[in-house]
Short mmCIF file of C-alpha atoms in Angstrom, two decimals:
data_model
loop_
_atom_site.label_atom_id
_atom_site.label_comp_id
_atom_site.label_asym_id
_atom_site.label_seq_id
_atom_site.Cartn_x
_atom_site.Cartn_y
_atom_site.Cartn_z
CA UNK A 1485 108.02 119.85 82.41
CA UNK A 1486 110.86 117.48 81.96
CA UNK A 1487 111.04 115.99 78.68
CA UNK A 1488 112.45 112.77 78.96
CA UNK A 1489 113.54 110.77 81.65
CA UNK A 1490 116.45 107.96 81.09
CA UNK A 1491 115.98 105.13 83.52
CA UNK A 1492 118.90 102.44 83.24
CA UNK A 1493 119.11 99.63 85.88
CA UNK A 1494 123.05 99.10 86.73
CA UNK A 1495 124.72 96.05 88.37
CA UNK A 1496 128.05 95.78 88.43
CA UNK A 1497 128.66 98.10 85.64
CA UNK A 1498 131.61 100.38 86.51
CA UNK A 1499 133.71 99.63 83.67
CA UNK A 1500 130.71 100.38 81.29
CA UNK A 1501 128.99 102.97 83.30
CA UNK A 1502 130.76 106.05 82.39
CA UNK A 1503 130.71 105.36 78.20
CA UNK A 1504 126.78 104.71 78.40
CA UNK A 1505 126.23 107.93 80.69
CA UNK A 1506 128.14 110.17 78.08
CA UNK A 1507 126.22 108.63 75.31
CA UNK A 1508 122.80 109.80 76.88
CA UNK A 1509 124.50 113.31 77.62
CA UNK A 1510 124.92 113.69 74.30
CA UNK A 1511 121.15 113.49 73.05
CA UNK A 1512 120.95 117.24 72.85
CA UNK A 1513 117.71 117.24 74.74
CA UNK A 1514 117.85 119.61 77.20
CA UNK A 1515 115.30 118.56 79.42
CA UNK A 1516 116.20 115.53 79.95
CA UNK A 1517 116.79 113.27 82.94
CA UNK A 1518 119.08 110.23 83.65
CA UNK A 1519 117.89 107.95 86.39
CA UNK A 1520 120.41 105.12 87.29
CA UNK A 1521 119.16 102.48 89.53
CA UNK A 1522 121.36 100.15 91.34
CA UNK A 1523 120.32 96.90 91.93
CA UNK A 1524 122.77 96.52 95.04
CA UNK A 1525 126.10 95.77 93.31
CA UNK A 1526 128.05 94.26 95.48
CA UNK A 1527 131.16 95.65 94.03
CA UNK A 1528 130.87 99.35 94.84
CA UNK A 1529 128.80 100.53 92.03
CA UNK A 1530 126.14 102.66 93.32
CA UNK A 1531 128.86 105.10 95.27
CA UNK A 1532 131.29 105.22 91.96
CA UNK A 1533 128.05 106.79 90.14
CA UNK A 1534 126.81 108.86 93.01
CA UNK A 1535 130.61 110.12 92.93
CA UNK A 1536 131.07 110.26 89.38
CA UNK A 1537 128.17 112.25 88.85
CA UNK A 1538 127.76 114.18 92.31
CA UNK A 1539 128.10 117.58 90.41
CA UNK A 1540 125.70 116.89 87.31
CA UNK A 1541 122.01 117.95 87.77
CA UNK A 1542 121.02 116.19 84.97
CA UNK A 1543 122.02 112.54 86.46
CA UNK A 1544 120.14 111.19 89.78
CA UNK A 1545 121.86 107.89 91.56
CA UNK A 1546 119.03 105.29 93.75
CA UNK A 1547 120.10 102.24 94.83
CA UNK A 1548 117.34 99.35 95.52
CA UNK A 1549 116.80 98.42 99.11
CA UNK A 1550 117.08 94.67 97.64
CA UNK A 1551 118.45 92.95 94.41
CA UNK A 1552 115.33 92.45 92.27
CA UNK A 1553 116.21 92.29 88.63
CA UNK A 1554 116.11 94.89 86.02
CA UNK A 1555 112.55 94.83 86.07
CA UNK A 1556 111.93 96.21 89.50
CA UNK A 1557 114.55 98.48 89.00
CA UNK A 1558 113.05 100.13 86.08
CA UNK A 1559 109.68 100.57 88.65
CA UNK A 1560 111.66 102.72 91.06
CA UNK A 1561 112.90 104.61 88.03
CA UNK A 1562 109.69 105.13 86.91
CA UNK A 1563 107.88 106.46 90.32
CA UNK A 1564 111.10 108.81 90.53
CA UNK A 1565 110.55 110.41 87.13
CA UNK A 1566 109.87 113.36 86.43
CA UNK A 1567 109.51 113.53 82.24
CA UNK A 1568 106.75 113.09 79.57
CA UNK A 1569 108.06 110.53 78.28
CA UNK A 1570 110.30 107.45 79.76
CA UNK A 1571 112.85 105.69 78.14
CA UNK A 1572 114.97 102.83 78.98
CA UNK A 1573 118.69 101.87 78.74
CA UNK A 1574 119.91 98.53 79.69
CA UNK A 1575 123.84 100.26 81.56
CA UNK A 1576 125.55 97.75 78.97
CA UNK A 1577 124.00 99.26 75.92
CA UNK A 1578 123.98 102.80 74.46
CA UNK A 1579 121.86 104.99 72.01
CA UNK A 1580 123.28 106.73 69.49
CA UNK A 1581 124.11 110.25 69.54
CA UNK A 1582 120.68 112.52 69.15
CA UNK A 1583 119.00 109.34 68.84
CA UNK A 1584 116.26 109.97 72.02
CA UNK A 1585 115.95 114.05 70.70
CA UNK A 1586 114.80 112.59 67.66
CA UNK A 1587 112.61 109.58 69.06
CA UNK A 1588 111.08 112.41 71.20
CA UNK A 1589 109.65 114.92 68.27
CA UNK A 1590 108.30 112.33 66.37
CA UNK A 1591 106.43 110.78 69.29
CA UNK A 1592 105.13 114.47 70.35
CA UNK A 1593 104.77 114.94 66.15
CA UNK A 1594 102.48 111.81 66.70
CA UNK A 1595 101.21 112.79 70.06
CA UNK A 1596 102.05 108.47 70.98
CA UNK A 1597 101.62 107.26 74.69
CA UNK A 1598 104.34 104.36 72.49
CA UNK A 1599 106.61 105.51 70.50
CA UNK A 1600 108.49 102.13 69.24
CA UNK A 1601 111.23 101.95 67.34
CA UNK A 1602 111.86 98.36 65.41
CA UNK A 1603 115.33 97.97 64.39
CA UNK A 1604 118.45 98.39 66.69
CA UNK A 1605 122.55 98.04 65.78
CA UNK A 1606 123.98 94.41 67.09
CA UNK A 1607 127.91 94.62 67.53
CA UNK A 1608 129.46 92.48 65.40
CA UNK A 1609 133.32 92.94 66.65
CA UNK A 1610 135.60 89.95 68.26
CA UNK A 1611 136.90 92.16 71.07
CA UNK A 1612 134.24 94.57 72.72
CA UNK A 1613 135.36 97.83 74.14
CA UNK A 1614 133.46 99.78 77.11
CA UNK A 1615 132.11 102.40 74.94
CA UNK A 1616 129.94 101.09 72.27
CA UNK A 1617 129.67 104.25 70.79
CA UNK A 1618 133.38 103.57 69.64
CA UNK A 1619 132.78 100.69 67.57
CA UNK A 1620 132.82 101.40 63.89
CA UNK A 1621 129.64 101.47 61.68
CA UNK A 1622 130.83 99.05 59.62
CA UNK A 1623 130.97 96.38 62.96
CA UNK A 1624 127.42 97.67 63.55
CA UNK A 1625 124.64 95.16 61.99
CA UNK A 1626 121.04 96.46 61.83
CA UNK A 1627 118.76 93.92 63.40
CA UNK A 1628 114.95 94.31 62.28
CA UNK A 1629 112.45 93.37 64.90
CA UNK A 1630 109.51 92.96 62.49
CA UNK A 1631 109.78 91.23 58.63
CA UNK A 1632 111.01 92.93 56.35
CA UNK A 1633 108.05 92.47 54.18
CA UNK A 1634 106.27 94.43 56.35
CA UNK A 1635 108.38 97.14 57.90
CA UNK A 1636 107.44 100.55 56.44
CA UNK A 1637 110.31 103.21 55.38
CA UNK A 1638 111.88 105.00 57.69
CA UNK A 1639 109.95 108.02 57.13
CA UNK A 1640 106.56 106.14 57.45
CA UNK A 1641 104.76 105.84 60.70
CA UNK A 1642 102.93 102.37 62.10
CA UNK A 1643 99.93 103.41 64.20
CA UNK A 1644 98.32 100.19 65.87
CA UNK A 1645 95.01 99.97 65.13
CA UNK A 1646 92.23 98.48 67.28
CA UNK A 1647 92.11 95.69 70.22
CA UNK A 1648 92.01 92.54 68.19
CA UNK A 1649 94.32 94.06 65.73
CA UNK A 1650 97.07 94.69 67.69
CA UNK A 1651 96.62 91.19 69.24
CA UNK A 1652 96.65 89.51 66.06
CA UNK A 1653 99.91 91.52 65.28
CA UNK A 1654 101.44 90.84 68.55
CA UNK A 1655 100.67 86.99 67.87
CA UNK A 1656 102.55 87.54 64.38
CA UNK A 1657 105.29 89.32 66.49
CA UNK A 1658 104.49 92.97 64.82
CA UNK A 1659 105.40 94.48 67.45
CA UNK A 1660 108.73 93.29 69.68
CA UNK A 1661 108.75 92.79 73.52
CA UNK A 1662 112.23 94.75 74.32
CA UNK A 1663 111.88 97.80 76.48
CA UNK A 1664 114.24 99.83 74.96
CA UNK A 1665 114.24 101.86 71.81
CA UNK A 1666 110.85 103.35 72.82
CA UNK A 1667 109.32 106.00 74.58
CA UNK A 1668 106.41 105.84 77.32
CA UNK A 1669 104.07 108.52 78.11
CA UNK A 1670 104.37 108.74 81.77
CA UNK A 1671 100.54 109.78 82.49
CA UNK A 1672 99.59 106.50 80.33
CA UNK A 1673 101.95 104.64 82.55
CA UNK A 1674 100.08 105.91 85.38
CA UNK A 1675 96.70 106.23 84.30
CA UNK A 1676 96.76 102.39 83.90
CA UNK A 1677 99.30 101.53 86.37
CA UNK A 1678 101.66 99.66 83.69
CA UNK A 1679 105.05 98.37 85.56
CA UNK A 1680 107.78 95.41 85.13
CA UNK A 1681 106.28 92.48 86.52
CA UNK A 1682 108.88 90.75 89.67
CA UNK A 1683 110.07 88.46 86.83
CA UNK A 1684 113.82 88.56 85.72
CA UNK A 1685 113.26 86.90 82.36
CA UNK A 1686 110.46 87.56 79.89
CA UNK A 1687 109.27 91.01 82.04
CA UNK A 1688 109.61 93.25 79.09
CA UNK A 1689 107.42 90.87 77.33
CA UNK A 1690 104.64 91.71 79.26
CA UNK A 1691 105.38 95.27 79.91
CA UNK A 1692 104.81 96.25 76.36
CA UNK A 1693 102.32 93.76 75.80
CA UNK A 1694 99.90 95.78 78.63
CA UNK A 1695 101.30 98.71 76.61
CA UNK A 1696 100.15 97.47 73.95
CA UNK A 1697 96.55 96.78 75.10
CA UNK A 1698 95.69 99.96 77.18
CA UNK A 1699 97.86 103.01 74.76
CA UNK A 1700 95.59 104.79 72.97
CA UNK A 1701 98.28 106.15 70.58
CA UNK A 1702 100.76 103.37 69.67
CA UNK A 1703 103.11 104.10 66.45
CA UNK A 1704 106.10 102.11 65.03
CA UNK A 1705 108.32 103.84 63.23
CA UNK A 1706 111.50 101.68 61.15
CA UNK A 1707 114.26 103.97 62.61
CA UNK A 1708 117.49 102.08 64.15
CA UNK A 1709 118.43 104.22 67.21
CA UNK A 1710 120.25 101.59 69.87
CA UNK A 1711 123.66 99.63 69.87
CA UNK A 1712 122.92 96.54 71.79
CA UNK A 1713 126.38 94.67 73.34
CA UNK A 1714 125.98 91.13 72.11
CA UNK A 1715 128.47 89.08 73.72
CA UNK A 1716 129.70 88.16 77.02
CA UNK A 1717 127.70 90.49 79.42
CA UNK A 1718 126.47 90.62 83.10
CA UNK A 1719 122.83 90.27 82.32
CA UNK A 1720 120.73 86.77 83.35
CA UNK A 1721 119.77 86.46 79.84
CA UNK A 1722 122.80 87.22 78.38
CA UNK A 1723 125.38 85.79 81.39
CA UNK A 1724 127.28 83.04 82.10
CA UNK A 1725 126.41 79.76 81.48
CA UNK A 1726 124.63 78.50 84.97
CA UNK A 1727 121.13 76.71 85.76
CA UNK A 1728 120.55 80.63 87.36
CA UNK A 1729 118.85 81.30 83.79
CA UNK A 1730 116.70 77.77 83.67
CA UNK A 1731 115.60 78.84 87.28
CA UNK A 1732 114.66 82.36 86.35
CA UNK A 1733 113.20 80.98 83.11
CA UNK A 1734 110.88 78.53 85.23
CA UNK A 1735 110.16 81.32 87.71
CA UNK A 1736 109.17 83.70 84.88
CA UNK A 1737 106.84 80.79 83.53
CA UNK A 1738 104.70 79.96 86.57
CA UNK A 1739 104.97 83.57 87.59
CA UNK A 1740 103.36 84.60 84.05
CA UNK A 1741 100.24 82.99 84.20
CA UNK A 1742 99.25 84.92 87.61
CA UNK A 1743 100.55 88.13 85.81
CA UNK A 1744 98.38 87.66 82.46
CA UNK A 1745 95.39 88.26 84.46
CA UNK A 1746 96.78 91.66 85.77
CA UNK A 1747 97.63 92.82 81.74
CA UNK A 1748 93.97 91.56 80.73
CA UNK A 1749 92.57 93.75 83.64
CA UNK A 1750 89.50 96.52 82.58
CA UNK A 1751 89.44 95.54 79.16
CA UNK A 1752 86.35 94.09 77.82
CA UNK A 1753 87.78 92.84 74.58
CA UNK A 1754 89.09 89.66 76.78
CA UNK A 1755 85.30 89.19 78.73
CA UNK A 1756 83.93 88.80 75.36
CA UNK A 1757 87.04 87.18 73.26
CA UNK A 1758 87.89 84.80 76.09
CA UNK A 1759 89.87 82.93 73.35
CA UNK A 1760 92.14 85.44 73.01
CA UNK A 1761 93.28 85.68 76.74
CA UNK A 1762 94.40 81.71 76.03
CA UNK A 1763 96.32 82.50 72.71
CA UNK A 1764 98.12 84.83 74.65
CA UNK A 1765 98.81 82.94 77.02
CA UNK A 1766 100.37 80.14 75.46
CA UNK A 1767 102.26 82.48 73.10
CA UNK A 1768 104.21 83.77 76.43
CA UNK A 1769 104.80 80.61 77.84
CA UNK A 1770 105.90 78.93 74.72
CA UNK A 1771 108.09 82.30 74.19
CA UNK A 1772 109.52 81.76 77.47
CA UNK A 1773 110.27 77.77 76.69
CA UNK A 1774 111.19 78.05 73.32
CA UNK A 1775 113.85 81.06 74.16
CA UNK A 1776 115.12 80.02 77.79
CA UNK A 1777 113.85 76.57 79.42
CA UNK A 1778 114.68 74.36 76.20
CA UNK A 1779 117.88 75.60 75.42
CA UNK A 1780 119.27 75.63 79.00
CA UNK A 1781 117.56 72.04 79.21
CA UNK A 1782 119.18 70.74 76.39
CA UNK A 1783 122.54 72.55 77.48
CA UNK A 1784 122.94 70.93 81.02
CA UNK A 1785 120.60 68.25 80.63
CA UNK A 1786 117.88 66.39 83.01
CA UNK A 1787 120.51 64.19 85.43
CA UNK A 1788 121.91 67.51 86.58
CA UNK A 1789 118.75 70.03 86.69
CA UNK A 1790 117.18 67.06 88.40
CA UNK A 1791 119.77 67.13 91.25
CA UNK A 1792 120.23 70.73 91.49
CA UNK A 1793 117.93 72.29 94.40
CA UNK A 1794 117.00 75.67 93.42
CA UNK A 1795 115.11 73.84 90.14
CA UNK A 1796 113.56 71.93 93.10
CA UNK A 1797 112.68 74.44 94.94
CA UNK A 1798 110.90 76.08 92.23
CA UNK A 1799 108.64 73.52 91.86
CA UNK A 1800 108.11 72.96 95.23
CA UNK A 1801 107.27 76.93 95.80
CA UNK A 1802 104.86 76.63 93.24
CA UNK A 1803 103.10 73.38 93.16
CA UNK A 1804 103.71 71.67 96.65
CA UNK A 1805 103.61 68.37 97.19
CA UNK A 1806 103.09 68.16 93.36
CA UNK A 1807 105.94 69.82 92.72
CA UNK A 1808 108.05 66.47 91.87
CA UNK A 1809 105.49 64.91 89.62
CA UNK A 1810 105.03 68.50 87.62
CA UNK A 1811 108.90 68.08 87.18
CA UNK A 1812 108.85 64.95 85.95
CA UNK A 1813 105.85 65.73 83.63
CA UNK A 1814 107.69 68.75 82.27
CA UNK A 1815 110.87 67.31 81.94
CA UNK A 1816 109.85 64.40 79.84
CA UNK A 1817 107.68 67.15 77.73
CA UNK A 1818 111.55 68.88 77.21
CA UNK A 1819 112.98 65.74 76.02
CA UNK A 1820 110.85 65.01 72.86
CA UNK A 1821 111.58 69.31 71.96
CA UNK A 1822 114.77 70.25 70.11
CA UNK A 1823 116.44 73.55 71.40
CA UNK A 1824 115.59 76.39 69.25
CA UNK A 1825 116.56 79.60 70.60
CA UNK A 1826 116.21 82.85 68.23
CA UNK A 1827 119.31 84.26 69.95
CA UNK A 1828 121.67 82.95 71.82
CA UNK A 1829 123.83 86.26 73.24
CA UNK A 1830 126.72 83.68 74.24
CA UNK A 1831 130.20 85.31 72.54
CA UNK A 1832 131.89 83.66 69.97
CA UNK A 1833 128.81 81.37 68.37
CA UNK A 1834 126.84 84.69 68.34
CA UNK A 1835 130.15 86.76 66.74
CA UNK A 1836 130.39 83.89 64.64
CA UNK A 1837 126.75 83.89 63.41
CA UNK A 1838 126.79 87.63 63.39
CA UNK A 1839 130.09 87.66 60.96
CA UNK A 1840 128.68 85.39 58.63
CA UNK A 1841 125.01 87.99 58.29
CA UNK A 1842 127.69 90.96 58.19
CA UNK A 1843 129.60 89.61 55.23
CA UNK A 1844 126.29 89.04 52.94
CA UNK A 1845 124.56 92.29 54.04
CA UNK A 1846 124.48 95.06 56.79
CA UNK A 1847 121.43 94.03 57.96
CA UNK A 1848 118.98 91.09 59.12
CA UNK A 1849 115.04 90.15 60.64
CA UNK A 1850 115.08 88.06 63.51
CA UNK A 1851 111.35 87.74 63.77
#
């Protein structure tokens, strides 16, 4: 059996394809896969990888039949795979060298469905080059997922203990939402049918949250395997500044509640803690506004989300004739809240901010 399978969505990513490709051919895992999935670049993408890597068995090139975020694209990655495990790669990003041989005996040492690691490198460098793998260690910050006061040594494995534990934890924000840096058994994936929800913000939230609730085996380990490209990228959450990312932020909110039901499915825990389906509830939509809606609010500001008619249109699809007064009602709600983002990945305030962490230490908790 395959090992591993890679899955990384692409869009638009010629300039950075080839660098993050090389990185994952350089894992020494031999049975390993690399599944790139294009989300129908418009700029020629999918047929530069299917050319660029016609002649390598090791790399497979699907394009979706539609653009549906990173999300969806990770789905068709995952019904195509063919490995024990699944990993992710966001195209932009890259692991370090042997970083997913080494993810992959621990998990088997552990026998995890997770495997999770919680710290990854952050670029801190004025001038970003296509290969990450490039940048000097000394321009690489380590970025801890969980606080410090409770992250174990590297050495020292996490395992998640029962239902209302790992809730609890996941309410204290033990365990991060990001895909990557972790592996997925693929017959756990299956067994309980866990995929991306059709969200294009907040989707890996809920992907390892139902990972979180239905893995029997779910271990943490304080390793720092993945160089994440903070700066000016192609990515809604990380892209240009345009109401695009309030729309997909409101999108991902309404569309949440209808997908919490689908993560709570089968598991009894949340019949008899009902109170616990509602915590969690609120914690991803108040993730959601406190990370995306309230910052972009703030940033263009009521007069012109008011006018603009895909934020319209939003609440019309959801709400109906309602739609307006729900606006209205969540609008004024925005008004009285200050914008407090944990991370803005917007270039030069985030270098900026970055550069300042860099010169007191190598590394930082954003939890």
């Amino acid at each position: 059996m395959m090992k591993v399978s890679v899955i990384a969505p692409m869009y638009c990513s010629k300039s950075v394809l080839g660098p993050s490709v090389n990185a994952l051919l350089r894992q020494g895992l031999e049975d390993m896969e690399i599944i790139l999935v294009d989300d129908c670049s418009p700029d020629g993408t999918f047929e530069y990888a299917r050319e660029l890597y016609r002649d390598n068995e090791k790399v497979r090139v699907l394009q979706m039949e539609e653009n549906g975020g990173p999300g969806l694209a990770r789905n068709r990655g995952i019904e195509e795979a063919k490995g024990e495990y699944i990993c992710f790669c966001d195209i932009d990003d890259c692991y370090r060298d042997g970083a997913i041989k080494t993810m992959y005996e621990e998990a088997v040492r552990f026998q995890a469905d997770v495997y999770a690691t919680t710290e990854i490198y952050l670029t801190v460098v004025e001038s970003l080059p296509d290969d990450l793998s490039s940048i000097p260690d000394e321009n690489l910050l380590r970025y801890g997922f969980v606080p410090p006061e409770t992250a174990l040594d590297e050495e020292t494995p996490d395992f998640a203990g029962d239902i209302r534990s790992r809730m609890d934890g996941w309410l204290k924000h033990l365990y991060h939402w990001s895909s990557i840096g972790k592996l997925y058994r693929r017959s756990c994936l299956e067994e309980h049918q866990i995929r991306f929800p059709a969200m294009r913000i907040a989707e890996d939230q809920l992907f390892i949250l139902d990972n979180l609730i239905h893995a029997d085996v779910y271990v943490s380990q304080n390793k720092c395997c993945y160089i994440c490209r903070t700066g000016v990228v192609n990515s809604v959450t990380r892209g240009k500044k345009t109401p695009r990312v309030f729309i997909s932020a409101l999108h991902a909110m309404f569309e949440s509640l209808e997908c919490m039901d689908r993560v709570f499915r089968a598991e009894p825990f949340f019949e008899e803690h009902p109170e616990y389906r509602q915590m969690l509830t609120d914690y991803q939509i108040e993730t959601i506004e406190r990370e995306f809606c309230v910052p972009k609010y703030k940033e263009f500001g009521r007069e012109l989300l008011s006018k603009d008619e895909g934020v319209g249109k939003v609440f019309t699809e959801y709400f109906g004739n309602m739609g307006p007064f729900i606006e209205k009602t969540l609008f004024d709600s925005y008004d009285r809240k200050s914008a407090e983002a944990s991370i803005d990945y917007d270039g030069t305030s985030l270098y900026e901010m970055l550069k300042e962490h860099a010169g007191a230490s190598n590394y930082f908790c954003g939890a």
